[in-house]
Short mmCIF file of C-alpha atoms in Angstrom, two decimals:
data_model
loop_
_atom_site.label_atom_id
_atom_site.label_comp_id
_atom_site.label_asym_id
_atom_site.label_seq_id
_atom_site.Cartn_x
_atom_site.Cartn_y
_atom_site.Cartn_z
CA MET A 782 -29.67 -16.79 -0.14
CA ALA A 783 -27.82 -13.45 1.77
CA GLU A 784 -30.60 -12.14 4.56
CA ILE A 785 -30.53 -7.97 4.22
CA VAL A 786 -30.06 -7.40 8.26
CA SER A 787 -28.71 -4.56 10.39
CA VAL A 788 -24.86 -4.27 10.59
CA ALA A 789 -25.30 -4.88 14.37
CA GLU A 790 -27.29 -7.61 13.49
CA ALA A 791 -24.78 -9.22 10.85
CA VAL A 792 -21.99 -8.60 13.19
CA GLU A 793 -23.89 -10.38 16.10
CA GLU A 794 -24.83 -13.26 14.37
CA LEU A 795 -21.76 -14.34 12.00
CA VAL A 796 -18.67 -12.59 13.94
CA ARG A 797 -17.34 -14.72 16.80
CA ASP A 798 -14.39 -14.00 19.41
CA GLY A 799 -10.98 -15.70 18.07
CA ASP A 800 -12.80 -15.63 14.72
CA ALA A 801 -10.00 -14.94 11.55
CA VAL A 802 -11.68 -11.79 9.98
CA ALA A 803 -10.82 -10.28 6.66
CA LEU A 804 -12.17 -6.63 5.68
CA GLU A 805 -11.31 -5.86 2.53
CA GLY A 806 -10.67 -3.40 -0.03
CA PHE A 807 -7.64 -2.19 -1.06
CA THR A 808 -7.84 1.79 -0.71
CA HIS A 809 -11.27 1.72 -2.34
CA LEU A 810 -14.59 0.53 -0.05
CA ILE A 811 -13.08 -0.41 3.00
CA PRO A 812 -15.45 -1.75 4.87
CA TYR A 813 -15.35 0.96 8.15
CA ALA A 814 -18.77 0.63 9.02
CA ALA A 815 -18.48 -3.15 10.01
CA GLY A 816 -14.80 -2.55 11.88
CA HIS A 817 -16.64 -0.25 13.97
CA GLU A 818 -19.63 -2.29 14.89
CA LEU A 819 -16.83 -5.28 15.78
CA ILE A 820 -15.46 -2.64 17.89
CA ARG A 821 -18.98 -1.81 19.79
CA GLN A 822 -19.85 -5.17 20.49
CA GLY A 823 -16.21 -5.77 21.79
CA ARG A 824 -14.94 -8.67 19.81
CA ARG A 825 -11.79 -9.74 21.12
CA ASP A 826 -8.98 -12.09 20.16
CA LEU A 827 -9.69 -11.92 16.69
CA THR A 828 -7.05 -12.38 13.81
CA LEU A 829 -7.40 -9.75 11.26
CA VAL A 830 -6.30 -10.24 7.87
CA ARG A 831 -5.92 -7.47 5.55
CA MET A 832 -3.49 -6.58 2.95
CA THR A 833 -3.15 -2.94 3.99
CA PRO A 834 -4.68 -2.59 7.62
CA ASP A 835 -5.41 0.80 7.07
CA ILE A 836 -6.91 3.49 9.63
CA VAL A 837 -9.37 0.48 10.35
CA TYR A 838 -7.09 -2.19 11.50
CA ASP A 839 -5.12 0.77 14.02
CA GLN A 840 -8.81 1.42 15.42
CA LEU A 841 -9.51 -2.53 15.87
CA ILE A 842 -5.75 -3.06 17.78
CA GLY A 843 -6.12 0.36 19.75
CA MET A 844 -9.29 -0.69 20.99
CA GLY A 845 -7.91 -4.39 22.07
CA CYS A 846 -10.03 -6.65 19.50
CA ALA A 847 -7.12 -8.38 18.28
CA ARG A 848 -4.30 -11.14 18.92
CA LYS A 849 -3.00 -11.15 15.57
CA LEU A 850 -2.43 -9.31 12.05
CA VAL A 851 -1.86 -11.09 8.84
CA PHE A 852 -0.82 -8.35 6.30
CA SER A 853 1.08 -7.13 3.57
CA TRP A 854 2.00 -3.24 4.10
CA GLY A 855 0.75 -1.37 7.58
CA GLY A 856 1.13 2.06 7.02
CA ASN A 857 -1.33 5.32 6.55
CA PRO A 858 -1.25 5.65 3.16
CA GLY A 859 0.74 9.21 1.83
CA VAL A 860 1.37 10.14 5.14
CA GLY A 861 3.16 7.70 7.23
CA SER A 862 3.09 5.09 10.26
CA LEU A 863 -0.12 3.69 11.63
CA HIS A 864 0.11 4.77 15.15
CA ARG A 865 -2.17 2.20 16.92
CA LEU A 866 -0.02 -0.35 15.25
CA ARG A 867 3.71 0.32 15.80
CA ASP A 868 2.20 0.99 19.62
CA ALA A 869 1.12 -2.80 19.64
CA VAL A 870 3.95 -4.41 18.22
CA GLU A 871 6.89 -1.89 19.91
CA HIS A 872 4.91 -1.91 23.36
CA GLY A 873 2.36 -4.34 23.38
CA TRP A 874 -0.09 -1.74 23.95
CA PRO A 875 -3.15 -2.29 24.77
CA GLU A 876 -2.13 -5.71 24.56
CA PRO A 877 0.54 -7.52 22.27
CA LEU A 878 -0.03 -8.40 18.49
CA LYS A 879 1.10 -11.45 17.02
CA LEU A 880 2.10 -11.03 13.64
CA GLU A 881 2.12 -12.64 10.11
CA GLU A 882 3.02 -10.84 7.37
CA HIS A 883 3.82 -11.12 3.51
CA SER A 884 4.35 -9.56 0.12
CA HIS A 885 1.26 -8.29 -1.76
CA ALA A 886 1.78 -10.76 -4.14
CA GLY A 887 2.16 -13.14 -1.84
CA MET A 888 -1.39 -12.09 -0.03
CA ALA A 889 -3.26 -11.84 -3.21
CA ALA A 890 -2.30 -15.50 -4.20
CA ALA A 891 -3.08 -16.86 -0.97
CA TYR A 892 -6.74 -15.02 -1.66
CA ALA A 893 -6.78 -15.93 -5.07
CA ALA A 894 -6.03 -19.78 -3.60
CA GLY A 895 -8.65 -19.30 -0.89
CA ALA A 896 -11.46 -18.53 -3.14
CA ALA A 897 -10.62 -21.42 -5.65
CA LYS A 898 -10.44 -23.77 -2.67
CA LEU A 899 -6.98 -24.64 -3.21
CA PRO A 900 -4.53 -25.28 -0.33
CA PHE A 901 -1.91 -22.97 -1.47
CA GLY A 902 -0.99 -19.95 -4.18
CA VAL A 903 2.36 -20.31 -6.30
CA VAL A 904 4.26 -16.73 -6.30
CA ARG A 905 7.87 -16.30 -7.86
CA GLY A 906 9.03 -14.91 -4.97
CA TYR A 907 9.91 -14.54 -1.25
CA GLU A 908 13.24 -15.26 -2.39
CA GLY A 909 16.74 -14.00 -1.14
CA ASN A 910 14.77 -11.71 1.81
CA ASP A 911 14.65 -12.31 5.23
CA LEU A 912 10.72 -12.48 4.86
CA ALA A 913 10.59 -16.20 4.06
CA ALA A 914 12.22 -17.38 7.44
CA ARG A 915 9.16 -14.90 9.42
CA THR A 916 6.54 -15.95 7.62
CA ARG A 917 4.47 -19.08 6.46
CA VAL A 918 5.98 -19.75 2.97
CA ALA A 919 7.42 -23.06 1.53
CA ARG A 920 9.95 -23.50 -1.16
CA ILE A 921 8.51 -25.49 -4.10
CA ARG A 922 9.41 -26.92 -7.35
CA CYS A 923 7.36 -27.20 -10.19
CA PRO A 924 6.70 -31.01 -11.60
CA PHE A 925 6.99 -29.89 -15.32
CA THR A 926 9.61 -27.06 -15.53
CA GLY A 927 11.52 -28.05 -12.02
CA GLU A 928 11.93 -24.11 -11.59
CA GLN A 929 11.83 -22.90 -7.60
CA LEU A 930 8.67 -21.18 -6.56
CA ALA A 931 7.12 -20.29 -3.43
CA ALA A 932 4.26 -21.57 -2.39
CA VAL A 933 1.72 -19.52 -0.03
CA PRO A 934 -1.08 -21.21 2.15
CA ALA A 935 -4.20 -20.29 1.01
CA ILE A 936 -6.45 -17.58 3.14
CA ARG A 937 -9.68 -18.88 4.17
CA PRO A 938 -10.98 -16.86 7.05
CA GLU A 939 -14.09 -17.43 8.93
CA VAL A 940 -15.89 -14.44 8.22
CA GLY A 941 -15.24 -11.86 5.34
CA LEU A 942 -16.53 -8.35 5.21
CA VAL A 943 -16.53 -6.10 2.25
CA HIS A 944 -18.57 -3.32 1.29
CA ALA A 945 -20.07 -2.42 -1.98
CA GLN A 946 -21.91 0.41 -4.12
CA GLN A 947 -25.33 -1.54 -4.35
CA ALA A 948 -27.44 -4.79 -3.37
CA ASP A 949 -30.97 -5.86 -4.63
CA ARG A 950 -33.73 -6.67 -2.52
CA GLU A 951 -32.75 -10.52 -2.94
CA GLY A 952 -29.03 -9.63 -1.54
CA ASN A 953 -27.19 -9.76 -4.69
CA VAL A 954 -24.11 -7.13 -4.62
CA LEU A 955 -22.54 -5.22 -7.28
CA LEU A 956 -19.31 -2.94 -6.76
CA TRP A 957 -17.46 -1.11 -9.25
CA GLY A 958 -14.28 0.80 -9.43
CA ILE A 959 -10.93 -0.42 -7.98
CA PRO A 960 -11.87 -4.06 -7.38
CA GLY A 961 -9.18 -5.13 -5.26
CA VAL A 962 -9.50 -8.75 -3.75
CA GLN A 963 -13.18 -8.53 -2.93
CA LYS A 964 -14.47 -10.83 -4.76
CA GLU A 965 -12.04 -13.34 -3.85
CA VAL A 966 -12.18 -13.07 0.07
CA VAL A 967 -16.28 -13.35 0.09
CA LEU A 968 -15.71 -16.88 -2.16
CA ALA A 969 -12.98 -17.92 0.10
CA SER A 970 -14.45 -16.88 3.54
CA ARG A 971 -16.93 -19.50 5.24
CA ARG A 972 -19.35 -16.70 5.96
CA SER A 973 -19.07 -13.08 4.57
CA ILE A 974 -21.27 -9.99 5.33
CA VAL A 975 -21.29 -7.07 2.38
CA THR A 976 -22.35 -3.78 3.79
CA VAL A 977 -23.56 -1.68 0.69
CA GLU A 978 -24.13 1.91 0.43
CA GLU A 979 -27.84 1.15 -0.55
CA VAL A 980 -30.01 -1.15 -1.89
CA VAL A 981 -32.18 -0.71 -4.96
CA SER A 982 -34.99 -2.49 -6.86
CA ARG A 983 -32.70 -3.61 -9.70
CA LEU A 984 -28.80 -3.68 -10.32
CA GLU A 985 -28.44 -2.18 -13.47
CA PRO A 986 -25.48 -4.29 -15.17
CA ARG A 987 -21.92 -2.80 -15.86
CA PRO A 988 -19.57 -4.51 -17.70
CA ASN A 989 -16.67 -5.66 -15.97
CA ALA A 990 -18.24 -5.24 -12.59
CA VAL A 991 -17.70 -7.58 -9.92
CA PHE A 992 -21.08 -9.38 -9.09
CA LEU A 993 -21.33 -11.20 -5.96
CA PRO A 994 -24.48 -13.29 -6.56
CA SER A 995 -26.94 -13.73 -3.12
CA TRP A 996 -25.84 -17.18 -3.01
CA THR A 997 -22.34 -16.78 -2.37
CA VAL A 998 -23.05 -13.68 0.90
CA THR A 999 -24.16 -14.48 4.24
CA ALA A 1000 -25.53 -11.10 4.87
CA VAL A 1001 -25.96 -7.52 3.54
CA ALA A 1002 -26.65 -4.60 5.19
CA VAL A 1003 -27.01 -1.09 4.18
CA ALA A 1004 -24.39 1.62 5.52
CA PRO A 1005 -24.40 4.65 3.41
CA ARG A 1006 -21.29 6.07 3.47
CA GLY A 1007 -20.16 3.29 5.50
CA ALA A 1008 -16.53 2.86 3.48
CA HIS A 1009 -15.23 6.56 5.07
CA PRO A 1010 -12.93 7.56 5.12
CA SER A 1011 -12.01 5.63 2.17
CA TYR A 1012 -14.51 5.84 -0.54
CA ALA A 1013 -16.97 4.63 -2.75
CA HIS A 1014 -16.78 5.24 -6.52
CA GLY A 1015 -19.76 7.33 -7.62
CA TYR A 1016 -21.07 7.96 -4.47
CA TYR A 1017 -18.38 10.04 -2.65
CA GLY A 1018 -14.54 10.73 -2.70
CA ARG A 1019 -11.79 9.50 -0.77
CA ASP A 1020 -11.03 11.86 2.57
CA ASN A 1021 -7.61 12.50 2.46
CA GLY A 1022 -8.01 15.24 4.99
CA PHE A 1023 -8.91 12.32 7.35
CA TYR A 1024 -6.30 10.30 6.90
CA GLU A 1025 -4.03 13.32 7.39
CA ARG A 1026 -5.67 13.83 10.86
CA TRP A 1027 -5.91 10.41 11.73
CA ASP A 1028 -1.86 10.63 12.37
CA GLU A 1029 -2.67 13.07 15.08
CA ILE A 1030 -5.52 11.47 16.59
CA SER A 1031 -3.62 8.11 17.04
CA ARG A 1032 -0.32 9.70 18.19
CA ASP A 1033 -1.38 9.57 22.06
CA ARG A 1034 -3.61 7.06 23.26
CA GLU A 1035 -5.40 8.93 25.36
CA ARG A 1036 -6.34 11.42 22.38
CA PHE A 1037 -6.90 7.95 20.17
CA ARG A 1038 -9.27 6.34 22.97
CA ASN A 1039 -11.21 9.28 23.55
CA TRP A 1040 -11.27 9.56 20.07
CA MET A 1041 -13.01 6.51 19.58
CA ALA A 1042 -14.98 6.74 22.47
CA ARG A 1043 -16.93 9.68 21.05
CA HIS A 1044 -17.29 8.78 17.08
CA VAL A 1045 -17.34 5.33 17.08
CA LEU A 1046 -18.63 3.88 20.51
CA GLU A 1047 -21.20 6.84 20.98
CA ARG A 1048 -21.45 7.42 17.51
CA GLU A 1049 -21.21 11.38 17.14
CA PRO A 1050 -20.96 12.45 13.51
CA LEU A 1051 -17.65 14.03 12.71
CA PRO A 1052 -17.37 17.49 11.73
CA VAL A 1053 -17.88 18.09 7.96
CA MET B 390 15.49 26.47 -21.52
CA THR B 391 16.28 28.51 -18.76
CA GLN B 392 17.86 27.11 -15.51
CA VAL B 393 16.83 28.32 -12.17
CA GLU B 394 18.96 29.01 -9.36
CA ALA B 395 19.65 26.41 -6.40
CA ALA B 396 17.76 28.01 -3.87
CA ALA B 397 14.83 27.93 -6.03
CA TYR B 398 13.94 24.34 -5.57
CA THR B 399 13.72 22.02 -2.82
CA GLY B 400 15.74 18.40 -2.68
CA ASP B 401 12.51 16.57 -3.28
CA GLU B 402 11.85 18.42 -6.49
CA MET B 403 15.80 17.65 -7.76
CA MET B 404 14.96 14.02 -6.71
CA ALA B 405 11.73 14.03 -8.80
CA VAL B 406 12.97 15.96 -11.54
CA ALA B 407 16.57 13.68 -11.85
CA ALA B 408 14.19 10.97 -12.00
CA ALA B 409 11.75 12.04 -14.23
CA ARG B 410 14.42 12.61 -17.10
CA ARG B 411 15.62 9.02 -16.87
CA LEU B 412 12.38 7.43 -17.78
CA ARG B 413 11.87 7.50 -21.55
CA ASN B 414 8.59 7.90 -23.80
CA GLY B 415 6.13 4.91 -23.86
CA MET B 416 8.13 3.12 -20.50
CA VAL B 417 5.46 1.47 -18.56
CA CYS B 418 6.46 2.42 -14.94
CA PHE B 419 4.92 0.61 -11.53
CA VAL B 420 4.59 3.41 -9.50
CA GLY B 421 4.28 3.99 -5.56
CA ILE B 422 3.24 6.96 -3.69
CA GLY B 423 4.91 10.14 -2.91
CA LEU B 424 8.10 10.76 -4.88
CA PRO B 425 7.99 7.98 -7.32
CA SER B 426 4.85 9.25 -8.23
CA GLN B 427 5.89 13.12 -8.70
CA ALA B 428 8.65 11.87 -10.56
CA ALA B 429 6.66 9.72 -13.38
CA ASN B 430 4.07 12.19 -13.83
CA LEU B 431 6.34 14.58 -14.49
CA ALA B 432 7.90 12.58 -16.75
CA ARG B 433 4.55 12.11 -18.34
CA ALA B 434 3.78 16.12 -18.01
CA THR B 435 7.37 17.31 -19.77
CA HIS B 436 8.83 14.97 -22.49
CA ALA B 437 7.52 11.31 -22.01
CA PRO B 438 3.67 11.99 -22.16
CA ASN B 439 2.91 8.41 -23.41
CA CYS B 440 4.80 7.31 -20.06
CA VAL B 441 1.87 4.25 -18.92
CA LEU B 442 1.65 4.74 -15.16
CA VAL B 443 0.53 1.44 -13.09
CA TYR B 444 -0.56 1.94 -9.76
CA GLU B 445 -0.42 -1.33 -7.42
CA SER B 446 -4.43 -0.98 -7.03
CA GLY B 447 -4.70 -2.37 -10.53
CA THR B 448 -5.02 1.06 -12.67
CA ILE B 449 -3.41 0.31 -15.41
CA GLY B 450 -2.56 3.94 -17.98
CA ALA B 451 -3.71 5.83 -14.91
CA LYS B 452 -3.47 9.75 -15.90
CA PRO B 453 -4.13 11.97 -12.89
CA THR B 454 -3.91 15.60 -13.35
CA HIS B 455 -2.72 15.79 -9.74
CA LEU B 456 -0.90 13.84 -7.44
CA PRO B 457 -2.91 11.35 -5.38
CA LEU B 458 -2.19 10.77 -1.51
CA SER B 459 -3.18 6.64 -1.68
CA ILE B 460 -2.21 4.12 -4.66
CA GLY B 461 -6.20 3.77 -5.16
CA ASP B 462 -7.42 7.43 -5.25
CA GLY B 463 -10.55 7.51 -7.22
CA GLU B 464 -8.70 10.17 -9.85
CA LEU B 465 -6.59 6.90 -10.94
CA ALA B 466 -9.43 4.85 -11.57
CA GLU B 467 -11.46 7.00 -13.21
CA THR B 468 -8.63 8.09 -15.66
CA ALA B 469 -6.95 4.59 -15.99
CA ASP B 470 -7.14 2.86 -19.15
CA ALA B 471 -7.93 -0.33 -17.49
CA VAL B 472 -8.93 -0.89 -13.82
CA VAL B 473 -7.79 -5.10 -12.84
CA SER B 474 -7.86 -6.86 -9.57
CA VAL B 475 -5.22 -7.08 -7.07
CA PRO B 476 -4.31 -10.59 -7.87
CA GLU B 477 -4.57 -9.61 -11.47
CA ILE B 478 -2.18 -6.67 -10.81
CA PHE B 479 0.38 -8.50 -9.25
CA GLY B 480 -0.23 -11.99 -11.11
CA TYR B 481 -0.60 -11.18 -14.99
CA TRP B 482 0.98 -8.11 -15.35
CA LEU B 483 4.02 -7.69 -12.66
CA GLN B 484 4.83 -11.33 -12.12
CA GLY B 485 4.01 -11.17 -16.18
CA GLY B 486 7.03 -9.39 -16.92
CA TRP B 487 4.89 -6.11 -18.73
CA ILE B 488 6.57 -3.60 -16.35
CA ASP B 489 9.40 -1.72 -17.43
CA ILE B 490 10.62 0.58 -14.42
CA GLY B 491 9.27 -0.35 -10.57
CA PHE B 492 9.93 2.79 -8.37
CA LEU B 493 10.96 1.87 -4.75
CA SER B 494 11.82 3.39 -1.84
CA ALA B 495 12.65 2.06 1.86
CA ALA B 496 13.87 3.18 5.21
CA GLN B 497 17.33 1.66 4.61
CA ILE B 498 19.48 0.72 1.50
CA ASP B 499 23.23 -1.12 1.68
CA ARG B 500 25.75 -0.95 -0.70
CA HIS B 501 24.40 -3.81 -2.89
CA GLY B 502 21.35 -1.57 -3.52
CA ASN B 503 18.97 -4.48 -1.02
CA LEU B 504 16.34 -2.47 0.99
CA ASN B 505 14.62 -2.46 4.12
CA SER B 506 11.26 -1.51 4.72
CA THR B 507 10.30 -3.69 7.44
CA VAL B 508 11.82 -3.27 10.97
CA ILE B 509 14.48 -1.05 12.39
CA GLY B 510 16.20 -2.80 15.45
CA SER B 511 15.16 -6.64 15.88
CA TYR B 512 12.39 -8.39 14.13
CA GLU B 513 10.93 -9.78 17.45
CA SER B 514 11.28 -6.41 19.58
CA PRO B 515 11.76 -3.53 16.96
CA ARG B 516 12.80 -0.42 17.55
CA VAL B 517 10.56 1.08 14.70
CA ARG B 518 7.84 -1.22 13.04
CA LEU B 519 7.93 -0.07 9.25
CA PRO B 520 4.96 -0.65 7.11
CA GLY B 521 6.45 -3.84 5.62
CA ALA B 522 7.02 -5.45 2.47
CA GLY B 523 3.64 -4.50 0.39
CA GLY B 524 4.81 -5.30 -3.25
CA ALA B 525 8.22 -4.63 -3.11
CA PRO B 526 9.92 -7.57 -3.39
CA GLU B 527 7.73 -8.66 -6.57
CA ILE B 528 8.04 -5.21 -7.85
CA ALA B 529 11.87 -5.62 -7.80
CA ALA B 530 11.96 -9.18 -9.02
CA GLY B 531 9.31 -8.63 -11.89
CA CYS B 532 10.35 -5.50 -13.13
CA ARG B 533 12.94 -5.13 -16.10
CA GLU B 534 14.74 -2.09 -13.84
CA THR B 535 14.29 -0.84 -10.70
CA PHE B 536 14.52 2.99 -9.62
CA VAL B 537 15.15 3.46 -5.69
CA MET B 538 14.06 7.10 -4.62
CA LEU B 539 15.87 7.88 -1.11
CA ARG B 540 17.17 10.70 1.02
CA HIS B 541 20.64 10.58 1.36
CA GLU B 542 21.62 10.25 4.70
CA SER B 543 23.72 7.78 6.83
CA ARG B 544 20.87 6.29 8.62
CA ALA B 545 19.59 5.28 5.58
CA PHE B 546 22.55 4.57 3.76
CA VAL B 547 23.67 1.67 6.01
CA GLU B 548 26.63 -0.67 6.26
CA LYS B 549 24.40 -3.38 7.46
CA LEU B 550 20.67 -3.77 6.79
CA ASP B 551 18.61 -4.57 9.91
CA PHE B 552 16.27 -6.69 7.99
CA LEU B 553 16.28 -7.33 4.40
CA THR B 554 13.00 -7.05 2.69
CA THR B 555 13.95 -6.78 -1.12
CA PRO B 556 16.73 -7.98 -2.79
CA GLY B 557 18.70 -5.02 -4.57
CA LYS B 558 19.76 -6.97 -7.63
CA GLY B 559 17.40 -5.77 -10.39
CA VAL B 560 17.99 -1.73 -9.08
CA THR B 561 19.65 0.49 -11.65
CA CYS B 562 19.61 3.77 -9.76
CA VAL B 563 19.28 5.27 -6.78
CA VAL B 564 18.55 8.49 -7.02
CA THR B 565 19.12 10.82 -4.07
CA ASP B 566 18.71 14.25 -2.93
CA LEU B 567 22.53 14.41 -3.38
CA GLY B 568 22.96 12.65 -6.66
CA VAL B 569 22.33 9.37 -8.50
CA LEU B 570 23.90 5.51 -7.56
CA GLU B 571 24.69 2.96 -9.89
CA PRO B 572 25.53 -0.78 -9.73
CA ALA B 573 29.23 -1.21 -10.70
CA ASP B 574 31.45 -3.90 -10.25
CA ARG B 575 29.92 -7.21 -8.50
CA GLY B 576 26.76 -4.22 -8.51
CA GLU B 577 28.38 -2.45 -5.64
CA LEU B 578 26.71 0.90 -5.97
CA MET B 579 29.07 3.50 -7.19
CA LEU B 580 28.08 7.27 -7.21
CA THR B 581 27.82 8.63 -10.73
CA GLU B 582 26.51 11.78 -10.67
CA LEU B 583 25.87 14.93 -8.33
CA HIS B 584 22.91 17.37 -8.32
CA PRO B 585 24.19 20.97 -8.74
CA GLY B 586 26.56 22.40 -5.82
CA VAL B 587 27.09 18.80 -3.75
CA THR B 588 30.68 17.13 -3.76
CA ALA B 589 31.25 14.05 -3.81
CA ASP B 590 32.78 14.19 -0.06
CA GLU B 591 29.09 15.33 1.09
CA ALA B 592 27.71 12.24 -0.51
CA ARG B 593 30.36 10.38 1.14
CA GLY B 594 29.63 11.66 4.51
CA ALA B 595 26.06 11.25 4.12
CA THR B 596 26.54 7.31 3.61
CA GLY B 597 27.25 4.68 6.20
CA TRP B 598 29.76 2.47 4.32
CA ASP B 599 32.86 3.59 2.23
CA LEU B 600 30.96 4.87 -0.87
CA ARG B 601 32.93 4.61 -4.35
CA VAL B 602 32.41 7.35 -6.55
CA SER B 603 33.62 7.13 -9.98
CA ASP B 604 36.41 8.95 -11.73
CA ASP B 605 34.46 11.82 -13.27
CA PRO B 606 31.14 11.99 -11.96
CA ARG B 607 28.08 13.52 -13.86
CA GLN B 608 27.34 17.25 -12.96
CA GLY B 609 23.47 16.83 -13.12
CA LYS B 610 21.86 19.65 -14.10
CA PRO B 611 19.08 21.64 -12.04
CA PRO B 612 15.59 21.42 -12.75
CA ASN B 613 14.58 23.99 -15.28
CA ARG B 614 11.82 26.03 -15.20
CA ASP B 615 9.29 23.97 -17.25
CA GLU B 616 10.05 20.97 -14.97
CA LEU B 617 9.70 23.12 -11.87
CA ALA B 618 6.23 24.66 -13.39
CA ALA B 619 4.63 20.90 -14.16
CA LEU B 620 6.18 19.63 -10.97
CA ARG B 621 4.47 21.74 -8.56
CA ALA B 622 1.23 22.08 -10.71
CA LEU B 623 0.80 18.64 -10.03
CA LYS B 624 0.21 19.09 -6.28
CA PRO B 625 -3.28 19.25 -5.08
CA PRO B 626 -4.92 22.66 -4.98
CA ASN B 627 -5.04 22.26 -0.89
CA GLY B 628 -1.35 22.50 -0.99
CA ASP B 629 -0.89 20.07 1.99
CA THR B 630 -2.20 16.67 0.94
CA VAL B 631 1.06 15.83 -1.30
CA ALA B 632 2.10 12.24 -0.10
CA ARG B 633 5.05 12.24 1.96
#
């Protein structure tokens, strides 16, 4: 049964230095509040797993929390580069970052395999490119048809962190809109933290919504606007202007560190 | 329809229009952000109202009124016929073979349409770390055809890729701001169409390999008023949030 705690308590109890952590949410419901708490508590040597690192991993990498990144597309969507990610890979600042990169399909299959507790996922891909030699993938032959396929090792993070719209007092979680890989990451992870916009007395059933029963989640924490600058369908929209401003904020090391000190470490709210 | 003068549109607009014209009504398109999203939405707003837009965020049949900044903006989910998970969109829909046209871009392309979106320089110590593969390898492998949209310059159209992210064997056309390339013998890209006012020599000069040009390249038509009006109406009201 999920315990309802604060974000700080959840991170304090469940995330350790050196853990492989996956903060998921495909454009939608990205768990920023949880990511910021990892930074405030000074977690180190994390293996950060996420299909699209987005600004939240740019922040974690730039603040020196990460040793390795497992990802499939590392840009600022529609804007350009993630400058902190690039600085770490190109110049080793603030420290070198190991990469394990996949394609989206490969990573999605690896999460699905993780949720199913299978050792690997299967895709028709990683063929004829230079990626296969640079990542963890193996060619296998289908035992029934003989077709050559690619096996990608299952992702089983120590901690999965996602954001959702609602939980009830028992810690059952409901999320809707673009579902990404949130269900897969919670079921694949050994421990999980779900931050929510609000706790309600009764979850209204919604057809096709993602429901995570309390017994699949380790901790639930309330974090209103906890997905900003991404969005929470039905609560607030994506702050596209912030994604564009991040390009400037993150370009320079000192400006980035100052911004993080002010708005993440000291929690000064952003001007509206 | 009236055609507008050459100065009245940009190279990017010409690219979006040229790609949109190649989409037929009812085609199912796997669309990324930026020029592909402009092209597919323009087609839907003009000659191909039943063009189906699928974004990798899992939104199938999205009908945005303005161009989204990300592939998962809320408007895509709100206007979609269905919203599915990421494993489902890549597994059942893309790999399952339901998509007609996949759009891709890249930092580098070679004469066979192979694409690099991973690094400039060496992999271990790259000069520029690019975003990486994303959905591209499986989009190219899973869609019936791949359209590439890329600004034509010699640093992008290279003799040898720094890294091969996505094999080009499914590429059926490359739309640039100078013209259109299509695979000819043994899959080598050949310039088959020039945009208005562009010469074959200009295209050769902007290509890092010895570019083959078809005997009589087609002369593309400039965007007409309706196309330009529809394209510009897709831009978000505050002007500056169009994906780059």
